[in-house]
Short mmCIF file of C-alpha atoms and ligand atoms in Angstrom, two decimals:
data_model
loop_
_atom_site.label_atom_id
_atom_site.label_comp_id
_atom_site.label_asym_id
_atom_site.label_seq_id
_atom_site.Cartn_x
_atom_site.Cartn_y
_atom_site.Cartn_z
CA MET A 3 0.00 0.00 0.00
CA ALA A 4 1.22 3.49 -0.83
CA VAL A 5 2.40 5.65 2.03
CA THR A 6 0.47 8.92 1.88
CA THR A 7 2.14 12.29 1.74
CA ALA A 8 0.73 13.05 5.16
CA THR A 9 2.40 9.98 6.64
CA ALA A 10 5.61 10.85 4.86
CA ALA A 11 5.62 14.32 6.35
CA LEU A 12 5.38 12.82 9.82
CA LEU A 13 8.53 10.80 9.37
CA GLN A 14 11.63 12.19 10.96
CA ALA A 15 14.45 14.03 9.25
CA PRO A 16 17.38 11.94 8.03
CA ALA A 17 20.63 11.66 9.92
CA SER A 18 22.99 14.54 9.26
CA ALA A 19 25.58 12.14 7.82
CA GLY A 20 22.99 11.39 5.18
CA GLN A 21 22.49 15.07 4.44
CA GLU A 22 26.19 15.60 3.86
CA ALA A 23 26.36 12.53 1.69
CA LEU A 24 23.91 14.13 -0.70
CA ALA A 25 26.74 16.43 -1.88
CA GLY A 26 24.54 18.98 -3.57
CA LYS A 27 22.21 16.43 -5.11
CA SER A 28 18.53 17.07 -5.00
CA LEU A 29 15.57 15.29 -6.45
CA THR A 30 15.84 17.49 -9.53
CA SER A 31 19.43 16.39 -10.35
CA VAL A 32 18.19 14.23 -13.18
CA ILE A 33 18.42 14.13 -16.99
CA PRO A 34 15.91 14.22 -18.63
CA ALA A 35 14.36 16.72 -16.21
CA PRO A 36 11.31 15.17 -14.51
CA ALA A 37 7.91 16.61 -15.39
CA PHE A 38 7.13 17.32 -11.72
CA ALA A 39 9.51 17.10 -8.77
CA GLN A 40 8.89 18.13 -5.18
CA PRO A 41 12.11 17.83 -3.18
CA ASP A 42 11.69 17.30 0.54
CA ALA A 43 14.88 18.20 2.39
CA ARG A 44 13.59 16.53 5.58
CA GLN A 45 13.56 13.16 3.90
CA ALA A 46 16.27 10.97 2.42
CA PHE A 47 16.69 7.24 1.92
CA ARG A 48 19.87 5.46 2.80
CA LEU A 49 20.70 2.17 1.14
CA GLY A 50 22.11 -0.38 3.56
CA TRP A 51 23.00 -4.02 4.14
CA GLY A 52 19.40 -4.85 4.83
CA THR A 53 17.87 -3.08 1.86
CA LEU A 54 15.53 -5.26 -0.19
CA ILE A 55 14.33 -4.68 -3.72
CA LEU A 56 10.65 -5.54 -3.59
CA THR A 57 8.87 -5.97 -6.88
CA GLN A 58 5.20 -6.32 -7.83
CA HIS A 59 4.05 -9.76 -6.77
CA GLY A 60 3.29 -11.96 -9.78
CA SER A 61 4.98 -9.75 -12.38
CA ARG A 62 8.03 -11.32 -13.98
CA GLU A 63 8.69 -8.08 -15.84
CA ALA A 64 8.78 -6.04 -12.64
CA ALA A 65 11.13 -8.63 -11.12
CA ALA A 66 13.38 -8.35 -14.18
CA VAL A 67 13.54 -4.56 -13.75
CA GLY A 68 14.38 -5.06 -10.08
CA LYS A 69 17.14 -7.49 -11.00
CA GLN A 70 18.65 -5.02 -13.46
CA LEU A 71 18.73 -2.41 -10.71
CA ALA A 72 20.37 -4.88 -8.33
CA ASP A 73 22.94 -5.76 -11.01
CA VAL A 74 24.01 -2.11 -11.13
CA LEU A 75 24.06 -1.52 -7.38
CA ARG A 76 25.45 -4.77 -5.95
CA PRO A 77 29.06 -4.44 -7.20
CA SER A 78 29.49 -0.84 -6.03
CA THR A 79 27.71 -1.05 -2.67
CA GLY A 80 28.73 -4.59 -1.85
CA TYR A 81 25.22 -5.11 -0.42
CA PRO A 82 23.25 -8.27 -1.19
CA LEU A 83 20.12 -6.34 -2.35
CA PRO A 84 17.89 -9.40 -2.78
CA VAL A 85 15.04 -9.02 -5.26
CA LEU A 86 11.85 -10.37 -3.66
CA PRO A 87 8.12 -10.22 -4.28
CA ALA A 88 6.56 -7.13 -2.71
CA PHE A 89 4.46 -8.99 -0.11
CA VAL A 90 7.64 -9.56 1.89
CA HIS A 91 7.95 -7.19 4.84
CA GLY A 92 11.12 -5.22 5.02
CA THR A 93 12.66 -1.90 4.15
CA GLY A 94 13.72 -1.14 0.70
CA ILE A 95 13.07 -0.08 -2.80
CA GLN A 96 9.63 -1.04 -4.03
CA LEU A 97 8.77 -1.39 -7.71
CA LEU A 98 5.00 -1.60 -7.95
CA LEU A 99 2.52 -1.77 -10.79
CA GLY A 100 -0.66 0.28 -10.45
CA GLY A 101 -1.72 2.98 -8.04
CA ALA A 102 0.35 5.67 -9.73
CA ASP A 103 -0.70 9.21 -10.53
CA PRO A 104 -2.85 8.88 -13.70
CA ARG A 105 -0.59 11.26 -15.62
CA VAL A 106 2.23 8.69 -15.75
CA GLY A 107 0.53 6.87 -18.64
CA GLN A 108 2.29 3.96 -20.33
CA GLU A 109 5.93 5.00 -19.95
CA GLY A 110 5.98 7.30 -16.94
CA TYR A 111 6.35 6.60 -13.23
CA GLN A 112 5.96 8.10 -9.84
CA LEU A 113 8.81 8.01 -7.35
CA LYS A 114 8.61 8.70 -3.66
CA VAL A 115 11.76 8.85 -1.56
CA GLU A 116 11.40 8.99 2.18
CA ARG A 117 13.35 7.92 5.18
CA GLY A 118 12.23 4.33 5.30
CA GLN A 119 11.73 3.48 1.67
CA VAL A 120 11.76 4.33 -1.99
CA VAL A 121 8.53 3.55 -3.83
CA ILE A 122 8.34 3.57 -7.60
CA ARG A 123 4.89 3.08 -9.07
CA ALA A 124 3.97 2.78 -12.73
CA ASN A 125 1.37 1.24 -14.99
CA THR A 126 3.93 -0.75 -16.96
CA ALA A 127 7.34 -2.36 -16.57
CA ALA A 128 8.65 0.32 -18.96
CA GLY A 129 7.55 2.94 -16.45
CA LEU A 130 9.22 1.07 -13.59
CA PHE A 131 12.41 0.86 -15.64
CA ALA A 132 12.30 4.61 -16.29
CA GLY A 133 11.86 5.16 -12.56
CA THR A 134 14.88 3.02 -11.75
CA GLN A 135 16.98 5.06 -14.18
CA THR A 136 15.99 8.17 -12.27
CA LEU A 137 16.88 6.44 -9.00
CA ARG A 138 20.35 5.54 -10.34
CA GLN A 139 20.99 9.19 -11.12
CA LEU A 140 19.89 10.25 -7.64
CA LEU A 141 22.49 8.03 -5.98
CA PRO A 142 26.12 9.15 -5.67
CA ALA A 143 28.08 8.68 -8.92
CA ALA A 144 30.19 5.96 -7.26
CA ALA A 145 27.10 3.72 -7.29
CA GLU A 146 27.86 3.18 -11.00
CA SER A 147 31.22 1.58 -10.23
CA LYS A 148 31.92 -2.06 -11.08
CA SER A 149 33.99 -2.41 -7.90
CA ARG A 150 33.14 -1.91 -4.26
CA GLN A 151 33.08 1.74 -3.15
CA LYS A 152 32.64 3.56 0.10
CA GLY A 153 29.13 4.89 0.76
CA PRO A 154 27.05 6.28 2.24
CA TRP A 155 24.43 5.59 -0.40
CA VAL A 156 21.88 8.30 0.13
CA VAL A 157 18.95 9.27 -2.13
CA PRO A 158 17.51 12.79 -1.71
CA GLY A 159 13.92 12.87 -0.48
CA GLY A 160 10.69 13.97 -2.11
CA ARG A 161 8.29 13.00 -4.84
CA ILE A 162 8.49 12.85 -8.64
CA VAL A 163 5.69 12.39 -11.15
CA ASP A 164 7.25 11.91 -14.55
CA PHE A 165 6.19 11.02 -18.09
CA PRO A 166 7.39 11.74 -21.64
CA ARG A 167 6.51 14.69 -23.84
CA PHE A 168 6.95 12.71 -27.08
CA ALA A 169 6.32 9.06 -27.95
CA HIS A 170 9.52 8.62 -29.94
CA ARG A 171 12.81 9.42 -28.23
CA GLY A 172 15.38 7.94 -30.50
CA ALA A 173 19.01 7.48 -31.32
CA MET A 174 20.39 6.23 -34.63
CA LEU A 175 23.62 4.35 -35.12
CA ASP A 176 25.23 3.95 -38.55
CA VAL A 177 26.73 0.44 -38.51
CA SER A 178 27.42 0.54 -42.25
CA ARG A 179 30.15 3.15 -42.70
CA HIS A 180 31.99 1.44 -39.88
CA PHE A 181 30.72 -1.81 -38.46
CA PHE A 182 30.12 -2.06 -34.71
CA SER A 183 30.06 -5.43 -32.94
CA VAL A 184 27.09 -6.77 -30.98
CA GLY A 185 28.98 -5.88 -27.78
CA GLU A 186 29.56 -2.30 -28.91
CA VAL A 187 25.90 -1.84 -29.82
CA LYS A 188 24.80 -3.34 -26.49
CA SER A 189 27.04 -0.93 -24.66
CA TYR A 190 25.41 1.99 -26.51
CA ILE A 191 21.96 0.55 -25.70
CA ASP A 192 22.88 0.53 -22.01
CA GLN A 193 23.92 4.15 -22.20
CA LEU A 194 20.84 5.23 -24.15
CA SER A 195 18.46 3.53 -21.76
CA GLN A 196 19.79 5.61 -18.87
CA TYR A 197 18.37 8.71 -20.56
CA LYS A 198 14.93 7.22 -21.27
CA ILE A 199 15.59 6.77 -24.98
CA ASN A 200 13.06 4.24 -26.28
CA ARG A 201 14.01 3.75 -29.96
CA LEU A 202 17.28 2.67 -31.56
CA HIS A 203 17.33 3.09 -35.32
CA LEU A 204 20.08 0.97 -36.90
CA HIS A 205 21.33 2.13 -40.30
CA LEU A 206 22.03 -1.39 -41.59
CA SER A 207 23.04 -0.74 -45.19
CA ASP A 208 24.79 1.90 -47.22
CA ASP A 209 27.32 2.20 -50.04
CA GLN A 210 30.14 0.91 -47.83
CA GLY A 211 28.55 -2.18 -46.32
CA TRP A 212 25.51 -4.43 -45.95
CA ARG A 213 25.25 -5.51 -42.31
CA ILE A 214 22.37 -7.97 -41.91
CA GLU A 215 22.06 -11.58 -43.05
CA ILE A 216 19.24 -12.05 -45.58
CA PRO A 217 18.41 -15.68 -46.54
CA GLY A 218 18.47 -16.24 -50.29
CA TRP A 219 20.92 -13.37 -50.88
CA PRO A 220 24.13 -14.69 -49.30
CA ARG A 221 26.56 -12.43 -51.17
CA LEU A 222 25.13 -9.39 -49.35
CA THR A 223 27.02 -10.56 -46.30
CA SER A 224 29.78 -12.80 -47.71
CA TYR A 225 30.91 -9.99 -50.03
CA GLY A 226 28.85 -6.80 -49.45
CA ALA A 227 29.71 -6.74 -45.75
CA SER A 228 33.42 -7.38 -46.20
CA THR A 229 34.69 -3.85 -45.87
CA GLU A 230 33.91 -0.36 -44.52
CA VAL A 231 35.14 3.24 -44.79
CA GLY A 232 38.92 3.22 -44.98
CA GLY A 233 39.04 -0.44 -46.11
CA GLY A 234 38.72 -2.17 -42.72
CA PRO A 235 37.21 -5.65 -42.40
CA GLY A 236 33.56 -4.58 -41.97
CA GLY A 237 31.21 -7.24 -40.65
CA PHE A 238 27.55 -8.11 -40.32
CA TYR A 239 24.98 -9.46 -37.88
CA THR A 240 23.70 -12.97 -38.36
CA LYS A 241 19.95 -13.34 -37.82
CA ARG A 242 20.68 -14.84 -34.43
CA GLN A 243 22.94 -11.95 -33.42
CA TYR A 244 20.41 -9.44 -34.63
CA LEU A 245 17.63 -11.13 -32.63
CA ASP A 246 19.92 -11.04 -29.61
CA LEU A 247 20.27 -7.26 -30.08
CA VAL A 248 16.51 -6.88 -30.44
CA ALA A 249 15.93 -8.82 -27.21
CA TYR A 250 18.67 -6.94 -25.35
CA ALA A 251 17.20 -3.60 -26.39
CA ARG A 252 13.72 -4.80 -25.51
CA SER A 253 14.81 -5.72 -21.99
CA ARG A 254 15.77 -2.05 -21.64
CA PHE A 255 12.48 -0.94 -23.19
CA ILE A 256 14.11 0.16 -26.43
CA THR A 257 12.59 -0.85 -29.77
CA ILE A 258 15.01 -1.35 -32.65
CA ILE A 259 14.02 0.22 -35.97
CA PRO A 260 15.99 -1.38 -38.81
CA GLU A 261 16.86 0.72 -41.85
CA ILE A 262 17.72 -0.49 -45.30
CA ASP A 263 18.52 2.64 -47.28
CA MET A 264 17.13 2.82 -50.85
CA PRO A 265 17.11 3.57 -53.78
CA GLY A 266 20.40 5.45 -53.21
CA HIS A 267 23.13 4.50 -50.73
CA THR A 268 23.00 0.99 -52.22
CA ASN A 269 26.47 0.35 -53.59
CA ALA A 270 27.14 -2.58 -51.24
CA ALA A 271 24.05 -4.43 -52.54
CA LEU A 272 24.77 -3.46 -56.17
CA ALA A 273 28.35 -4.71 -55.81
CA SER A 274 27.09 -8.02 -54.40
CA TYR A 275 24.58 -8.79 -57.17
CA ALA A 276 25.27 -7.74 -60.76
CA GLU A 277 21.64 -8.37 -61.73
CA LEU A 278 20.48 -5.49 -59.53
CA ASN A 279 22.31 -3.04 -61.81
CA CYS A 280 20.64 -1.61 -64.93
CA ASP A 281 23.67 -2.54 -67.05
CA GLY A 282 24.09 -5.92 -65.36
CA VAL A 283 27.61 -5.05 -64.23
CA ALA A 284 28.47 -5.04 -60.53
CA PRO A 285 30.42 -1.99 -59.39
CA PRO A 286 33.41 -2.49 -57.07
CA LEU A 287 33.02 -2.28 -53.29
CA TYR A 288 33.33 1.27 -51.98
CA THR A 289 35.34 2.47 -48.99
CA GLY A 290 35.20 6.25 -49.44
CA THR A 291 32.78 8.78 -47.94
CA GLU A 292 31.06 10.35 -50.95
CA VAL A 293 27.25 10.17 -51.05
CA GLY A 294 24.61 10.18 -53.76
CA PHE A 295 26.27 8.09 -56.50
CA SER A 296 24.43 4.75 -56.35
CA SER A 297 20.88 3.73 -57.28
CA PHE A 298 18.83 0.59 -57.55
CA CYS A 299 17.59 -0.07 -61.08
CA ILE A 300 14.05 1.31 -61.01
CA ASP A 301 12.76 -0.54 -64.11
CA LYS A 302 13.98 -4.04 -63.32
CA GLU A 303 11.55 -6.46 -61.68
CA ILE A 304 14.37 -8.14 -59.77
CA THR A 305 14.78 -4.90 -57.79
CA TYR A 306 11.33 -5.34 -56.27
CA LYS A 307 11.77 -9.07 -55.75
CA PHE A 308 14.95 -8.26 -53.84
CA ILE A 309 13.28 -5.56 -51.73
CA ASP A 310 10.33 -7.83 -51.02
CA ASP A 311 12.69 -10.52 -49.71
CA VAL A 312 14.65 -8.03 -47.61
CA VAL A 313 11.59 -6.34 -46.11
CA ARG A 314 9.91 -9.68 -45.38
CA GLU A 315 13.00 -10.91 -43.52
CA LEU A 316 13.45 -7.65 -41.62
CA ALA A 317 9.78 -7.53 -40.68
CA ALA A 318 10.07 -11.04 -39.28
CA LEU A 319 13.04 -9.93 -37.13
CA THR A 320 11.29 -6.79 -35.93
CA PRO A 321 8.74 -6.75 -33.10
CA GLY A 322 8.42 -2.96 -33.45
CA GLU A 323 5.94 -1.16 -35.67
CA TYR A 324 8.38 0.45 -38.11
CA ILE A 325 10.77 -0.44 -40.90
CA HIS A 326 12.92 2.46 -42.15
CA ILE A 327 13.44 2.56 -45.90
CA GLY A 328 15.95 5.41 -46.13
CA GLY A 329 15.19 7.40 -49.27
CA ASP A 330 17.76 10.15 -48.69
CA GLU A 331 20.09 11.73 -51.23
CA ALA A 332 18.89 9.74 -54.25
CA HIS A 333 20.94 12.00 -56.51
CA ALA A 334 21.63 9.16 -58.93
CA THR A 335 17.91 8.44 -59.39
CA GLU A 336 15.76 10.62 -61.68
CA PRO A 337 13.02 12.40 -59.67
CA ALA A 338 10.26 10.67 -61.66
CA ASP A 339 11.94 7.30 -61.10
CA TYR A 340 12.25 8.06 -57.38
CA LEU A 341 8.49 8.53 -57.12
CA LYS A 342 7.81 5.43 -59.18
CA PHE A 343 10.16 3.46 -56.94
CA MET A 344 8.67 4.71 -53.67
CA ARG A 345 5.14 4.00 -54.84
CA ARG A 346 6.08 0.37 -55.45
CA VAL A 347 8.12 -0.05 -52.29
CA LEU A 348 5.84 1.58 -49.71
CA PRO A 349 3.11 -1.08 -50.00
CA ILE A 350 5.69 -3.84 -49.48
CA ALA A 351 6.19 -2.79 -45.87
CA ALA A 352 2.43 -2.68 -45.36
CA LYS A 353 2.14 -6.18 -46.85
CA TYR A 354 4.44 -7.46 -44.08
CA GLY A 355 2.53 -5.64 -41.38
CA LYS A 356 4.90 -2.75 -40.85
CA LYS A 357 4.59 1.00 -40.97
CA VAL A 358 7.23 2.94 -42.83
CA ALA A 359 9.70 5.51 -41.62
CA GLY A 360 12.06 7.21 -44.05
CA TRP A 361 14.33 10.22 -44.45
CA HIS A 362 12.00 13.10 -45.19
CA GLU A 363 12.61 13.22 -48.97
CA PHE A 364 10.25 10.26 -49.40
CA VAL A 365 7.16 12.33 -48.46
CA LYS A 366 7.25 13.61 -52.04
CA ALA A 367 5.63 10.25 -52.86
CA GLN A 368 2.72 11.16 -50.54
CA PRO A 369 2.83 8.01 -48.41
CA VAL A 370 -0.13 6.92 -46.27
CA THR A 371 -0.54 8.91 -43.07
CA SER A 372 0.93 6.15 -40.89
CA ALA A 373 4.32 6.74 -42.60
CA VAL A 374 6.82 8.82 -40.66
CA PRO A 375 9.15 11.30 -42.37
CA GLN A 376 12.37 11.88 -40.45
CA TYR A 377 13.31 15.50 -41.04
CA TRP A 378 17.09 15.89 -41.31
CA GLY A 379 17.25 19.31 -43.00
CA THR A 380 19.16 22.29 -41.71
CA ASP A 381 16.35 24.76 -42.23
CA ASP A 382 13.26 25.55 -40.17
CA GLU A 383 11.08 25.25 -43.22
CA ASP A 384 10.21 22.41 -45.59
CA GLU A 385 7.10 22.58 -47.76
CA ASP A 386 6.85 18.85 -48.42
CA VAL A 387 7.19 17.95 -44.75
CA ALA A 388 4.67 20.63 -43.74
CA ALA A 389 2.26 19.30 -46.38
CA ALA A 390 2.70 15.76 -45.04
CA ALA A 391 1.95 17.04 -41.52
CA ALA A 392 -1.18 18.72 -42.87
CA ARG A 393 -2.25 15.40 -44.41
CA GLY A 394 -1.83 13.73 -41.02
CA ASN A 395 1.68 12.23 -41.08
CA LYS A 396 3.61 12.48 -37.83
CA VAL A 397 7.11 13.87 -38.21
CA LEU A 398 10.30 12.74 -36.51
CA LEU A 399 12.81 15.55 -35.95
CA SER A 400 16.53 15.14 -36.54
CA PRO A 401 17.60 18.55 -37.87
CA ALA A 402 21.24 17.97 -38.83
CA HIS A 403 22.55 21.29 -37.46
CA LYS A 404 21.07 20.48 -34.02
CA ALA A 405 20.54 16.76 -33.55
CA TYR A 406 23.34 15.10 -35.59
CA LEU A 407 25.80 13.62 -33.14
CA ASP A 408 28.42 13.20 -35.87
CA MET A 409 28.81 16.96 -36.28
CA LYS A 410 32.00 18.32 -34.72
CA TYR A 411 31.57 20.31 -31.50
CA ASP A 412 33.92 22.99 -32.82
CA GLU A 413 36.76 23.35 -35.32
CA ASN A 414 39.13 21.43 -33.05
CA THR A 415 37.05 18.27 -32.67
CA PRO A 416 39.20 15.38 -33.95
CA LEU A 417 36.24 13.25 -35.08
CA GLY A 418 33.10 13.94 -37.07
CA GLN A 419 32.04 16.21 -39.90
CA ASP A 420 31.00 19.83 -40.15
CA TRP A 421 28.83 20.07 -43.27
CA ALA A 422 25.70 21.02 -41.28
CA ALA A 423 27.25 23.03 -38.43
CA PHE A 424 29.45 22.89 -35.41
CA VAL A 425 27.15 21.56 -32.71
CA GLU A 426 28.24 22.50 -29.19
CA VAL A 427 26.11 21.35 -26.26
CA ASP A 428 24.07 24.57 -26.10
CA VAL A 429 23.19 24.16 -29.79
CA ALA A 430 22.14 20.52 -29.33
CA TYR A 431 19.98 21.58 -26.37
CA GLY A 432 18.71 24.90 -27.70
CA TRP A 433 15.73 24.15 -29.90
CA ASN A 434 12.10 23.30 -29.34
CA PRO A 435 10.92 20.24 -31.30
CA GLY A 436 7.32 21.32 -30.80
CA SER A 437 7.74 24.50 -32.84
CA PHE A 438 10.91 23.95 -34.83
CA VAL A 439 9.70 23.36 -38.39
CA LYS A 440 7.27 25.90 -39.78
CA ASN A 441 3.75 24.47 -40.01
CA VAL A 442 4.71 21.30 -38.19
CA PRO A 443 2.95 21.88 -34.87
CA GLU A 444 3.69 19.90 -31.73
CA SER A 445 0.64 17.71 -32.36
CA SER A 446 2.30 16.56 -35.63
CA VAL A 447 5.61 15.71 -33.99
CA LEU A 448 6.19 12.04 -33.14
CA GLY A 449 9.44 12.87 -31.41
CA VAL A 450 13.14 13.46 -31.80
CA GLU A 451 16.06 11.31 -32.86
CA ALA A 452 19.80 11.87 -32.58
CA PRO A 453 21.60 10.24 -35.54
CA LEU A 454 25.21 9.14 -35.22
CA TRP A 455 26.77 8.61 -38.65
CA SER A 456 30.02 6.71 -38.56
CA GLU A 457 32.19 7.84 -41.47
CA THR A 458 34.84 8.91 -38.92
CA LEU A 459 33.98 6.63 -35.98
CA GLU A 460 35.60 3.24 -35.41
CA ASP A 461 34.83 2.01 -31.91
CA SER A 462 32.92 2.59 -28.67
CA ASP A 463 35.34 5.29 -27.54
CA ASP A 464 34.51 7.25 -30.70
CA ILE A 465 30.76 6.68 -30.32
CA GLU A 466 30.87 7.89 -26.72
CA PHE A 467 32.96 10.95 -27.50
CA MET A 468 30.38 12.17 -30.01
CA ALA A 469 27.25 11.08 -28.11
CA PHE A 470 28.22 12.41 -24.70
CA PRO A 471 27.24 14.98 -23.63
CA ARG A 472 24.92 15.78 -26.57
CA LEU A 473 22.76 12.63 -26.53
CA PRO A 474 21.36 13.56 -23.08
CA ALA A 475 20.48 17.00 -24.49
CA VAL A 476 18.36 15.48 -27.25
CA ALA A 477 16.93 12.94 -24.79
CA GLU A 478 15.74 15.78 -22.58
CA LEU A 479 14.13 17.55 -25.56
CA GLY A 480 12.23 14.35 -26.27
CA TRP A 481 11.15 13.52 -22.72
CA SER A 482 10.84 16.66 -20.58
CA PRO A 483 8.02 19.20 -20.82
CA TRP A 484 9.12 22.48 -22.38
CA SER A 485 8.30 24.21 -19.08
CA THR A 486 11.41 22.58 -17.57
CA HIS A 487 13.70 23.73 -20.40
CA ASP A 488 16.50 25.72 -18.81
CA TRP A 489 20.11 25.87 -20.01
CA ALA A 490 21.47 27.06 -16.65
CA SER A 491 19.97 24.07 -14.86
CA PHE A 492 20.86 21.67 -17.69
CA ARG A 493 24.58 22.58 -17.53
CA GLU A 494 24.66 21.86 -13.79
CA ARG A 495 22.82 18.59 -14.20
CA LEU A 496 25.12 17.60 -17.05
CA ALA A 497 28.15 18.20 -14.83
CA GLN A 498 26.72 15.64 -12.40
CA GLN A 499 26.32 13.18 -15.28
CA GLY A 500 30.01 13.77 -16.00
CA ASP A 501 30.81 12.30 -12.57
CA ARG A 502 28.85 9.19 -13.47
CA TRP A 503 30.52 8.86 -16.90
CA GLN A 504 33.91 9.02 -15.25
CA VAL A 505 32.97 6.16 -12.96
CA GLN A 506 31.39 4.22 -15.83
CA GLY A 507 34.42 4.76 -18.06
CA VAL A 508 32.46 6.64 -20.71
CA ASN A 509 34.74 8.64 -23.02
CA PHE A 510 32.85 11.94 -23.02
CA TYR A 511 33.76 15.29 -24.56
CA ARG A 512 34.63 17.84 -21.88
CA SER A 513 32.79 20.72 -23.40
CA PRO A 514 34.07 24.06 -22.07
CA GLN A 515 30.42 25.09 -21.73
CA ILE A 516 29.82 22.72 -18.81
CA PRO A 517 31.07 23.22 -15.20
CA TRP A 518 32.48 19.66 -14.86
CA HIS A 519 33.40 18.83 -11.28
CA ASN A 520 36.88 17.50 -11.94
C1 LIG B 603 23.44 12.83 -44.33
C2 LIG B 603 23.50 11.62 -45.25
C3 LIG B 603 24.32 10.47 -44.64
C4 LIG B 603 25.62 10.98 -44.05
C5 LIG B 603 25.32 12.06 -43.03
C6 LIG B 603 26.60 12.62 -42.43
C7 LIG B 603 21.48 11.76 -44.30
C8 LIG B 603 20.08 11.49 -43.94
N1 LIG B 603 22.10 11.26 -45.33
O1 LIG B 603 22.26 12.53 -43.55
O2 LIG B 603 24.56 9.52 -45.63
O3 LIG B 603 26.29 9.92 -43.43
O4 LIG B 603 24.59 13.11 -43.58
O5 LIG B 603 26.38 13.64 -41.51
#
């Protein structure tokens, strides 16, 4: 049963040792900023030897969320933190389904921290998971360590009611230009899930490499996956590995959206199968970084047989609603051919039960209203996207000069590109998705996504250096209500995340805009 606010107020103040241990943390020291937070300086919870993690009785999902929390906190605290069904009596952290403030919806949660206990309530396991991510951030940074650390482990007191502004809070990883292993992608998934990101879009094919096994088309992976930018060995995911990634993401409440880019950005497929080319001649593999030179052959039937096979396989591997069909920079496809192509391809996704997402150029083909254009322009105006919004399509926002994580921070950034802009942290944070594109009102915005293109990135260190600290900025734009938007507060909160990244070993960029603690 929930402890009422009145009861909570009657509880005594925490020990002064606990107060000191808070080290400037309050209930609002969280990214993304919670929708509502009421700190209560008289309350605080201290994790101890006897702390239990009590999860909703009868819910395996709630128990799994509890276990994930225990997996983070056991090594650093050295406490046993048993995960038990919530009918057990004892002090601890409770993860309960139901009884939450109605505003929390399907992904939100309510968190109450008081002297004797922490209670997270939600309507879904996703909400409980989000609540536990908030709880992790409220603990001292040392709680993220993989080895035993000195406490005390104190959580600041008060009450949070939190839920997302937008349904889609995404990140994209380009595994084509450089291939990233299953382990590297899982590590990124772990990082994303801490900021309440709920979609991971994987860019699985491009000119430089095809990265997913497709039965019936073995050369895509035996040959088309064999290199990457700069001529490295490339790689691909077997179906089994891909399903493992899908399940791993799912356990962190992230849905994977697979992208096969078409009709341009297709050199790896064209190199693998001569018959996909209009002249029947396979081009060589490509390891450079130019864009816009390749195209599927629009008038050959085999093109659509190929796409049907690929989309069918991908749909079977995808529990989520969307398949992403690319559609960007088709400079080697005549505009009339592009429309012809899209009009044949769009129904293929529908045939396999999936909705379509695509880079915003594809809205020229006037797809059905369930299709989602991903706006990647550098302007605050786009007639075709505004027209799609007027027809009822929801728009995903990834403006390249704000949300692209592969843009350099400034002229000295060793990695990344600068064709759209330099994107320092204040730029990544400083835009309102609900009013960014002219005539695309908030009600037409599905959410935000931070793409990370990998022309210049080779490993997890590189991914982290570009994603942190900007990914949390985009995550906050996607989750937090605009009323909480505040650069001064964001900088301070980001500095606290820096402490956690140091403990976690995340290779973040020390932006001079942020008052890092050390
Ligand atoms: C563009 C291009 C990609 C590049 C990226 C680099 C889109 C949608 N298409 O974004 O192929 O990798 O820029 O920033």
